[in-house]
């Protein structure tokens, strides 16, 4: 327990002296010295230099050995696949992005982008300890077929996909819903740190939610928890299994594709898409982001009406989640929610106060750079650290 406490402190604070580790853990200086000697002998920590700026000789500093393990994350979207490799400290040491090629095998493209990220890091597949692949849906635990992801190319729906990936990758591979991984990133690094009950509402190519209850991600029996695009809402058709998800339900009411329609009803012209939005995202994310960003910058007249109407649409679905789950906070994440900024968030909160029996705090996501990919890396790191930091087995 002392070993793990010291390793976690080194991850959180960076290089520390034995005196500082003793202060933070409450251990005596001799015990802290023995602990560090044991961890250094096991190869888990390395000496990194000495303190400076104080009178007298500097104290030896120690840090987690970043080379003990490496992990990879892969983010799959309809338009692109992105991979990143991180060392044990969480530092990204290689990444690569590929546009998705229609007709190409899904497993082959995952392997290709992963190999390129590994090449950028100077590593090989055999150097990886774990890979987490983010997908916009969930693999059925009985059939192994990807569900709730009709917008991905056909190769992702092959019953043989998981077997092909397992054969190609020599590392343990975990598949996780992309919105769940965005929530893990916020829980470990961002807006949801310290919160045990929260909902993350993701808004990009589709609407999705991640549910964290009692500090743990709730996936549901088949992995489909949080597929809120299917949620029935007033005034819109029910989403039948044979229909596209955006043909009705919450997705048809508040998905990114509705923003341009609302703007047209208000007589607003479609502005050019702002550079830097949701890289790799396809239509209609770009127009939605541009319109909401413009409206939030000058919230008056038709622009304010656009924000109000879209806030009502978002709050309608959120009210059902809040009524059932009563979360402490709701994290609004994804490029479309981000584009509306504080103005849209305040309007959603005002509507939610009228629609829901309780009002959780609405806060923006704080992990701004590739939150899904960052969540994949954090998920992989959590599992690998538990394995390599278990000094009782050494």
Short mmCIF file of C-alpha atoms in Angstrom, two decimals:
data_model
loop_
_atom_site.label_atom_id
_atom_site.label_comp_id
_atom_site.label_asym_id
_atom_site.label_seq_id
_atom_site.Cartn_x
_atom_site.Cartn_y
_atom_site.Cartn_z
CA UNK A 1 0.00 0.00 0.00
CA UNK A 2 2.86 2.39 0.76
CA UNK A 3 4.53 1.53 -2.53
CA UNK A 4 1.38 2.29 -4.49
CA UNK A 5 0.77 5.50 -2.58
CA UNK A 6 4.27 6.71 -3.42
CA UNK A 7 3.91 5.79 -7.11
CA UNK A 8 0.58 7.60 -7.34
CA UNK A 9 2.12 10.69 -5.75
CA UNK A 10 4.97 10.65 -8.26
CA UNK A 11 2.44 10.44 -11.11
CA UNK A 12 0.42 13.31 -9.69
CA UNK A 13 3.26 15.64 -8.70
CA UNK A 14 6.20 14.69 -10.89
CA UNK A 15 9.71 14.22 -9.46
CA UNK A 16 9.85 14.26 -5.65
CA UNK A 17 12.55 13.92 -3.02
CA UNK A 18 12.39 11.21 -0.37
CA UNK A 19 11.72 13.87 2.24
CA UNK A 20 8.76 15.20 0.26
CA UNK A 21 7.40 11.70 -0.28
CA UNK A 22 7.67 11.12 3.45
CA UNK A 23 5.78 14.34 4.14
CA UNK A 24 2.99 13.49 1.69
CA UNK A 25 2.56 9.88 2.83
CA UNK A 26 3.18 10.41 6.53
CA UNK A 27 6.06 7.90 6.46
CA UNK A 28 9.29 8.42 8.35
CA UNK A 29 12.38 9.39 6.38
CA UNK A 30 14.03 5.93 6.86
CA UNK A 31 10.83 4.18 5.73
CA UNK A 32 10.53 6.47 2.71
CA UNK A 33 14.18 5.76 1.85
CA UNK A 34 13.61 1.99 2.04
CA UNK A 35 10.48 2.33 -0.07
CA UNK A 36 12.29 4.27 -2.81
CA UNK A 37 15.19 1.82 -2.79
CA UNK A 38 12.74 -1.04 -3.26
CA UNK A 39 10.92 0.72 -6.11
CA UNK A 40 14.21 1.68 -7.79
CA UNK A 41 15.44 -1.92 -7.59
CA UNK A 42 12.17 -3.07 -9.16
CA UNK A 43 12.70 -0.63 -12.02
CA UNK A 44 9.54 1.34 -11.25
CA UNK A 45 11.24 4.61 -10.31
CA UNK A 46 14.39 6.32 -11.53
CA UNK A 47 16.59 9.08 -10.15
CA UNK A 48 16.10 12.20 -12.25
CA UNK A 49 18.32 14.88 -10.74
CA UNK A 50 18.52 17.00 -7.61
CA UNK A 51 16.69 19.94 -6.12
CA UNK A 52 18.14 23.40 -6.64
CA UNK A 53 17.64 26.95 -5.42
CA UNK A 54 18.26 26.19 -1.74
CA UNK A 55 21.38 26.47 0.41
CA UNK A 56 23.40 23.29 0.78
CA UNK A 57 23.55 20.16 -1.37
CA UNK A 58 20.47 19.35 -3.44
CA UNK A 59 18.21 16.42 -2.54
CA UNK A 60 17.90 13.49 -4.94
CA UNK A 61 14.68 13.53 -6.96
CA UNK A 62 12.80 10.42 -8.08
CA UNK A 63 10.18 9.90 -10.79
CA UNK A 64 8.13 7.03 -12.22
CA UNK A 65 10.07 5.17 -14.90
CA UNK A 66 8.09 6.01 -18.06
CA UNK A 67 9.49 3.04 -19.99
CA UNK A 68 8.02 0.32 -17.78
CA UNK A 69 4.89 0.09 -19.93
CA UNK A 70 3.26 1.69 -22.97
CA UNK A 71 -0.37 1.82 -23.97
CA UNK A 72 -2.32 2.82 -27.07
CA UNK A 73 -5.67 4.41 -27.74
CA UNK A 74 -7.58 4.36 -31.03
CA UNK A 75 -10.52 6.67 -31.83
CA UNK A 76 -12.81 5.49 -34.64
CA UNK A 77 -15.19 7.97 -36.32
CA UNK A 78 -17.03 7.83 -39.67
CA UNK A 79 -14.42 10.05 -41.33
CA UNK A 80 -11.11 9.12 -39.72
CA UNK A 81 -9.22 6.84 -37.37
CA UNK A 82 -6.72 8.32 -34.91
CA UNK A 83 -4.22 6.45 -32.75
CA UNK A 84 -1.93 7.61 -29.95
CA UNK A 85 0.70 5.87 -27.84
CA UNK A 86 1.55 6.93 -24.28
CA UNK A 87 4.19 5.90 -21.77
CA UNK A 88 3.40 4.93 -18.19
CA UNK A 89 3.29 8.56 -17.03
CA UNK A 90 0.56 9.34 -19.57
CA UNK A 91 2.77 11.39 -21.90
CA UNK A 92 1.83 10.89 -25.56
CA UNK A 93 4.95 9.79 -27.41
CA UNK A 94 3.50 9.06 -30.84
CA UNK A 95 0.28 9.61 -32.79
CA UNK A 96 -1.15 9.30 -36.26
CA UNK A 97 -4.42 10.01 -38.08
CA UNK A 98 -5.80 8.39 -41.23
CA UNK A 99 -8.86 9.31 -43.26
CA UNK A 100 -11.23 6.36 -43.38
CA UNK A 101 -11.08 4.65 -46.78
CA UNK A 102 -14.39 3.28 -48.03
CA UNK A 103 -14.17 -0.40 -48.91
CA UNK A 104 -11.00 -0.99 -46.90
CA UNK A 105 -11.04 -3.58 -44.11
CA UNK A 106 -11.75 -2.15 -40.67
CA UNK A 107 -9.18 -4.35 -38.91
CA UNK A 108 -6.51 -3.51 -41.47
CA UNK A 109 -7.02 0.21 -41.06
CA UNK A 110 -6.84 -0.02 -37.26
CA UNK A 111 -3.58 -1.95 -37.52
CA UNK A 112 -2.18 0.52 -40.05
CA UNK A 113 -2.90 3.64 -37.99
CA UNK A 114 -1.61 1.94 -34.85
CA UNK A 115 1.61 0.90 -36.59
CA UNK A 116 2.15 4.48 -37.76
CA UNK A 117 1.66 5.84 -34.23
CA UNK A 118 4.08 3.23 -32.90
CA UNK A 119 6.61 4.14 -35.59
CA UNK A 120 6.37 7.79 -34.52
CA UNK A 121 7.14 6.66 -30.96
CA UNK A 122 10.02 4.42 -32.06
CA UNK A 123 8.18 1.30 -30.89
CA UNK A 124 6.68 -1.93 -32.21
CA UNK A 125 3.39 -3.74 -31.55
CA UNK A 126 5.13 -6.07 -29.10
CA UNK A 127 6.06 -3.05 -26.93
CA UNK A 128 2.42 -2.34 -26.09
CA UNK A 129 0.86 -3.58 -22.86
CA UNK A 130 -2.74 -2.65 -23.67
CA UNK A 131 -4.83 -1.03 -26.40
CA UNK A 132 -8.25 0.58 -25.97
CA UNK A 133 -10.34 1.17 -29.10
CA UNK A 134 -13.12 3.78 -28.96
CA UNK A 135 -16.16 3.12 -31.13
CA UNK A 136 -19.42 5.08 -31.51
CA UNK A 137 -21.60 2.21 -30.32
CA UNK A 138 -21.16 -1.02 -28.38
CA UNK A 139 -20.23 -4.58 -29.30
CA UNK A 140 -23.00 -7.04 -28.48
CA UNK A 141 -21.58 -9.39 -25.80
CA UNK A 142 -23.34 -12.39 -27.37
CA UNK A 143 -22.75 -11.93 -31.10
CA UNK A 144 -19.68 -9.68 -31.11
CA UNK A 145 -21.39 -7.41 -33.65
CA UNK A 146 -21.17 -3.63 -33.27
CA UNK A 147 -24.55 -2.07 -32.44
CA UNK A 148 -25.82 1.54 -32.53
CA UNK A 149 -23.19 2.53 -35.12
CA UNK A 150 -24.98 2.49 -38.45
CA UNK A 151 -23.03 5.58 -39.56
CA UNK A 152 -19.74 3.63 -39.62
CA UNK A 153 -18.66 1.86 -42.83
CA UNK A 154 -19.85 -1.71 -43.36
CA UNK A 155 -16.58 -3.33 -42.31
CA UNK A 156 -17.22 -2.34 -38.71
CA UNK A 157 -20.34 -4.53 -38.61
CA UNK A 158 -18.61 -7.74 -39.60
CA UNK A 159 -19.07 -10.63 -37.10
CA UNK A 160 -15.41 -11.52 -37.77
CA UNK A 161 -14.00 -8.08 -36.84
CA UNK A 162 -13.08 -8.84 -33.22
CA UNK A 163 -11.37 -12.09 -34.22
CA UNK A 164 -9.40 -10.30 -36.94
CA UNK A 165 -8.21 -7.61 -34.55
CA UNK A 166 -7.31 -10.15 -31.85
CA UNK A 167 -5.23 -12.08 -34.39
CA UNK A 168 -3.44 -8.95 -35.63
CA UNK A 169 -2.64 -7.32 -32.29
CA UNK A 170 -0.39 -9.13 -29.77
CA UNK A 171 -1.59 -6.95 -26.89
CA UNK A 172 -4.78 -7.16 -24.82
CA UNK A 173 -7.42 -5.13 -26.67
CA UNK A 174 -10.45 -3.52 -25.02
CA UNK A 175 -13.36 -1.96 -26.91
CA UNK A 176 -15.30 0.89 -25.32
CA UNK A 177 -18.00 3.34 -26.32
CA UNK A 178 -16.53 6.69 -27.37
CA UNK A 179 -18.78 8.80 -25.13
CA UNK A 180 -17.94 6.60 -22.14
CA UNK A 181 -14.27 7.29 -22.79
CA UNK A 182 -14.89 11.04 -22.98
CA UNK A 183 -16.46 10.70 -19.52
CA UNK A 184 -13.41 8.79 -18.24
CA UNK A 185 -11.18 11.62 -19.48
CA UNK A 186 -13.31 14.19 -17.64
CA UNK A 187 -13.44 12.00 -14.51
CA UNK A 188 -9.67 11.50 -14.33
CA UNK A 189 -8.38 14.78 -15.73
CA UNK A 190 -11.15 17.30 -16.23
CA UNK A 191 -14.46 18.77 -15.13
CA UNK A 192 -15.77 15.69 -13.29
CA UNK A 193 -12.79 15.11 -10.99
CA UNK A 194 -14.04 14.48 -7.46
CA UNK A 195 -17.64 13.82 -8.58
CA UNK A 196 -19.11 10.33 -8.11
CA UNK A 197 -22.47 10.84 -9.85
CA UNK A 198 -22.54 12.66 -13.16
CA UNK A 199 -23.87 12.56 -16.70
CA UNK A 200 -21.82 13.59 -19.72
CA UNK A 201 -23.86 14.71 -22.74
CA UNK A 202 -21.80 14.39 -25.92
CA UNK A 203 -22.87 16.31 -29.02
CA UNK A 204 -21.02 15.86 -32.31
CA UNK A 205 -21.98 13.48 -35.15
CA UNK A 206 -24.65 12.13 -32.79
CA UNK A 207 -26.06 12.72 -29.34
CA UNK A 208 -24.85 10.33 -26.68
CA UNK A 209 -24.58 10.21 -22.92
CA UNK A 210 -22.23 8.56 -20.44
CA UNK A 211 -23.51 7.70 -16.97
CA UNK A 212 -21.19 7.54 -13.97
CA UNK A 213 -22.91 6.30 -10.80
CA UNK A 214 -21.11 5.88 -7.51
CA UNK A 215 -17.84 6.68 -9.24
CA UNK A 216 -18.20 3.84 -11.75
CA UNK A 217 -19.16 3.89 -15.40
CA UNK A 218 -22.59 2.35 -16.00
CA UNK A 219 -22.60 0.48 -19.32
CA UNK A 220 -25.85 -1.43 -19.01
CA UNK A 221 -26.50 -5.14 -19.64
CA UNK A 222 -25.62 -5.04 -23.36
CA UNK A 223 -23.33 -2.00 -23.29
CA UNK A 224 -26.05 0.28 -24.66
CA UNK A 225 -26.56 2.56 -21.66
CA UNK A 226 -26.47 6.20 -22.74
CA UNK A 227 -27.77 5.75 -26.31
CA UNK A 228 -30.01 8.77 -25.77
CA UNK A 229 -30.47 9.47 -29.46
CA UNK A 230 -33.23 6.85 -29.32
CA UNK A 231 -34.96 8.58 -26.38
CA UNK A 232 -38.64 9.33 -27.19
CA UNK A 233 -39.43 13.04 -27.00
CA UNK A 234 -42.66 15.02 -27.58
CA UNK A 235 -43.49 16.01 -31.15
CA UNK A 236 -41.09 13.63 -32.90
CA UNK A 237 -41.57 10.10 -34.28
CA UNK A 238 -40.42 7.10 -32.30
CA UNK A 239 -37.17 5.59 -33.56
CA UNK A 240 -37.93 2.10 -34.81
CA UNK A 241 -35.15 -0.49 -35.07
CA UNK A 242 -35.27 -0.46 -38.87
CA UNK A 243 -35.02 3.33 -39.10
CA UNK A 244 -32.06 5.70 -38.91
CA UNK A 245 -31.54 7.05 -35.41
CA UNK A 246 -31.94 10.63 -36.65
CA UNK A 247 -35.40 9.86 -38.05
CA UNK A 248 -36.98 10.57 -34.67
CA UNK A 249 -36.46 10.80 -30.93
CA UNK A 250 -33.97 13.04 -29.13
CA UNK A 251 -31.51 12.91 -32.04
CA UNK A 252 -34.11 14.37 -34.43
CA UNK A 253 -35.01 17.04 -31.88
CA UNK A 254 -31.57 18.21 -30.76
CA UNK A 255 -28.87 16.61 -32.91
CA UNK A 256 -26.34 18.78 -34.75
CA UNK A 257 -28.33 18.36 -37.98
CA UNK A 258 -31.22 20.41 -36.55
CA UNK A 259 -29.25 23.62 -35.99
CA UNK A 260 -29.13 24.68 -39.65
CA UNK A 261 -32.89 24.07 -39.95
CA UNK A 262 -33.62 26.23 -36.92
CA UNK A 263 -31.39 28.98 -38.35
CA UNK A 264 -33.20 28.84 -41.70
CA UNK A 265 -36.59 29.21 -39.97
CA UNK A 266 -35.25 32.35 -38.29
CA UNK A 267 -33.96 33.78 -41.59
CA UNK A 268 -30.28 33.36 -40.70
CA UNK A 269 -27.67 32.79 -43.41
CA UNK A 270 -25.30 29.87 -43.01
CA UNK A 271 -21.84 31.25 -42.14
CA UNK A 272 -18.65 29.58 -43.41
CA UNK A 273 -17.43 26.82 -41.09
CA UNK A 274 -14.88 28.10 -38.58
CA UNK A 275 -11.37 26.65 -38.92
CA UNK A 276 -10.28 24.18 -36.31
CA UNK A 277 -13.71 22.77 -35.41
CA UNK A 278 -14.09 19.06 -34.73
CA UNK A 279 -11.32 17.90 -37.02
CA UNK A 280 -12.47 15.00 -39.11
CA UNK A 281 -16.13 15.55 -38.34
CA UNK A 282 -18.50 15.40 -41.25
CA UNK A 283 -21.65 17.34 -42.00
CA UNK A 284 -23.71 18.52 -40.23
CA UNK A 285 -21.27 19.20 -37.39
CA UNK A 286 -19.42 21.98 -39.23
CA UNK A 287 -22.49 24.14 -39.99
CA UNK A 288 -23.87 23.62 -36.47
CA UNK A 289 -20.58 24.64 -34.87
CA UNK A 290 -20.27 27.73 -37.06
CA UNK A 291 -23.84 28.89 -36.40
CA UNK A 292 -23.73 28.36 -32.65
CA UNK A 293 -20.31 29.96 -32.30
CA UNK A 294 -21.50 33.02 -34.21
CA UNK A 295 -24.71 33.21 -32.16
CA UNK A 296 -22.88 32.90 -28.85
CA UNK A 297 -20.46 35.67 -29.85
CA UNK A 298 -23.36 38.09 -30.52
CA UNK A 299 -26.46 36.75 -28.71
CA UNK A 300 -29.15 39.12 -29.90
CA UNK A 301 -32.09 39.08 -32.29
CA UNK A 302 -32.36 35.93 -34.42
CA UNK A 303 -29.11 34.61 -33.01
CA UNK A 304 -30.45 34.70 -29.47
CA UNK A 305 -33.64 33.01 -30.65
CA UNK A 306 -31.56 30.25 -32.25
CA UNK A 307 -29.74 29.66 -28.96
CA UNK A 308 -33.00 29.66 -27.00
CA UNK A 309 -34.74 27.20 -29.29
CA UNK A 310 -31.76 24.88 -29.39
CA UNK A 311 -31.39 25.10 -25.59
CA UNK A 312 -35.01 24.02 -25.20
CA UNK A 313 -34.35 21.04 -27.47
CA UNK A 314 -31.27 19.98 -25.49
CA UNK A 315 -33.01 20.48 -22.14
CA UNK A 316 -35.99 18.32 -23.21
CA UNK A 317 -33.92 15.17 -23.41
CA UNK A 318 -31.71 16.09 -20.47
CA UNK A 319 -34.82 16.45 -18.30
CA UNK A 320 -35.54 12.73 -18.66
CA UNK A 321 -32.00 11.80 -17.66
CA UNK A 322 -32.08 14.12 -14.67
CA UNK A 323 -35.49 12.85 -13.55
CA UNK A 324 -34.26 9.23 -13.54
CA UNK A 325 -30.66 9.64 -12.35
CA UNK A 326 -30.59 12.85 -10.26
CA UNK A 327 -26.87 13.44 -10.98
CA UNK A 328 -24.69 15.91 -9.11
CA UNK A 329 -23.42 17.53 -12.32
CA UNK A 330 -24.00 17.35 -16.07
CA UNK A 331 -20.92 17.81 -18.26
CA UNK A 332 -21.74 19.28 -21.69
CA UNK A 333 -19.09 18.07 -24.10
CA UNK A 334 -18.45 17.71 -27.82
CA UNK A 335 -17.86 20.33 -30.51
CA UNK A 336 -21.53 21.36 -30.86
CA UNK A 337 -22.08 21.95 -27.13
CA UNK A 338 -18.73 23.73 -26.90
CA UNK A 339 -19.65 26.09 -29.74
CA UNK A 340 -22.62 27.50 -27.79
CA UNK A 341 -20.36 28.33 -24.84
CA UNK A 342 -21.59 29.90 -21.62
CA UNK A 343 -24.61 31.48 -23.29
CA UNK A 344 -26.08 28.19 -24.53
CA UNK A 345 -25.23 26.44 -21.26
CA UNK A 346 -27.01 29.13 -19.24
CA UNK A 347 -30.12 28.86 -21.42
CA UNK A 348 -30.13 25.06 -21.11
CA UNK A 349 -29.87 25.38 -17.31
CA UNK A 350 -32.79 27.82 -17.24
CA UNK A 351 -34.96 25.46 -19.30
CA UNK A 352 -33.90 22.43 -17.25
CA UNK A 353 -34.94 24.23 -14.06
CA UNK A 354 -38.49 24.36 -15.44
CA UNK A 355 -38.55 20.82 -16.88
CA UNK A 356 -36.75 18.61 -14.34
CA UNK A 357 -37.48 17.85 -10.67
CA UNK A 358 -33.91 18.74 -9.67
CA UNK A 359 -31.26 20.98 -11.19
CA UNK A 360 -27.71 19.64 -11.32
CA UNK A 361 -24.90 22.01 -12.14
CA UNK A 362 -24.19 22.20 -15.86
CA UNK A 363 -20.48 22.57 -16.57
CA UNK A 364 -18.43 22.49 -19.77
CA UNK A 365 -16.00 19.71 -20.51
CA UNK A 366 -12.44 20.62 -19.55
CA UNK A 367 -10.55 18.09 -21.69
CA UNK A 368 -10.51 20.09 -24.90
CA UNK A 369 -8.00 18.17 -27.02
CA UNK A 370 -9.37 14.86 -28.36
CA UNK A 371 -11.27 13.86 -25.19
CA UNK A 372 -12.30 10.44 -26.58
CA UNK A 373 -8.71 9.52 -27.47
CA UNK A 374 -7.47 10.85 -24.14
CA UNK A 375 -10.09 8.75 -22.37
CA UNK A 376 -8.94 5.66 -24.26
CA UNK A 377 -5.37 6.26 -23.07
CA UNK A 378 -6.50 6.93 -19.49
CA UNK A 379 -8.58 3.73 -19.46
CA UNK A 380 -5.61 1.71 -20.69
CA UNK A 381 -3.24 3.39 -18.22
CA UNK A 382 -5.51 2.70 -15.25
CA UNK A 383 -5.49 -1.04 -15.97
CA UNK A 384 -1.78 -1.26 -16.76
CA UNK A 385 -0.74 0.74 -13.71
CA UNK A 386 -2.70 -1.65 -11.49
CA UNK A 387 -0.70 -4.49 -13.01
CA UNK A 388 2.80 -3.06 -12.97
CA UNK A 389 2.45 -1.16 -9.67
CA UNK A 390 1.48 -4.31 -7.76
CA UNK A 391 4.81 -4.73 -5.96
CA UNK A 392 3.40 -7.55 -3.81
CA UNK A 393 3.89 -9.84 -6.85
CA UNK A 394 7.51 -8.92 -7.41
#
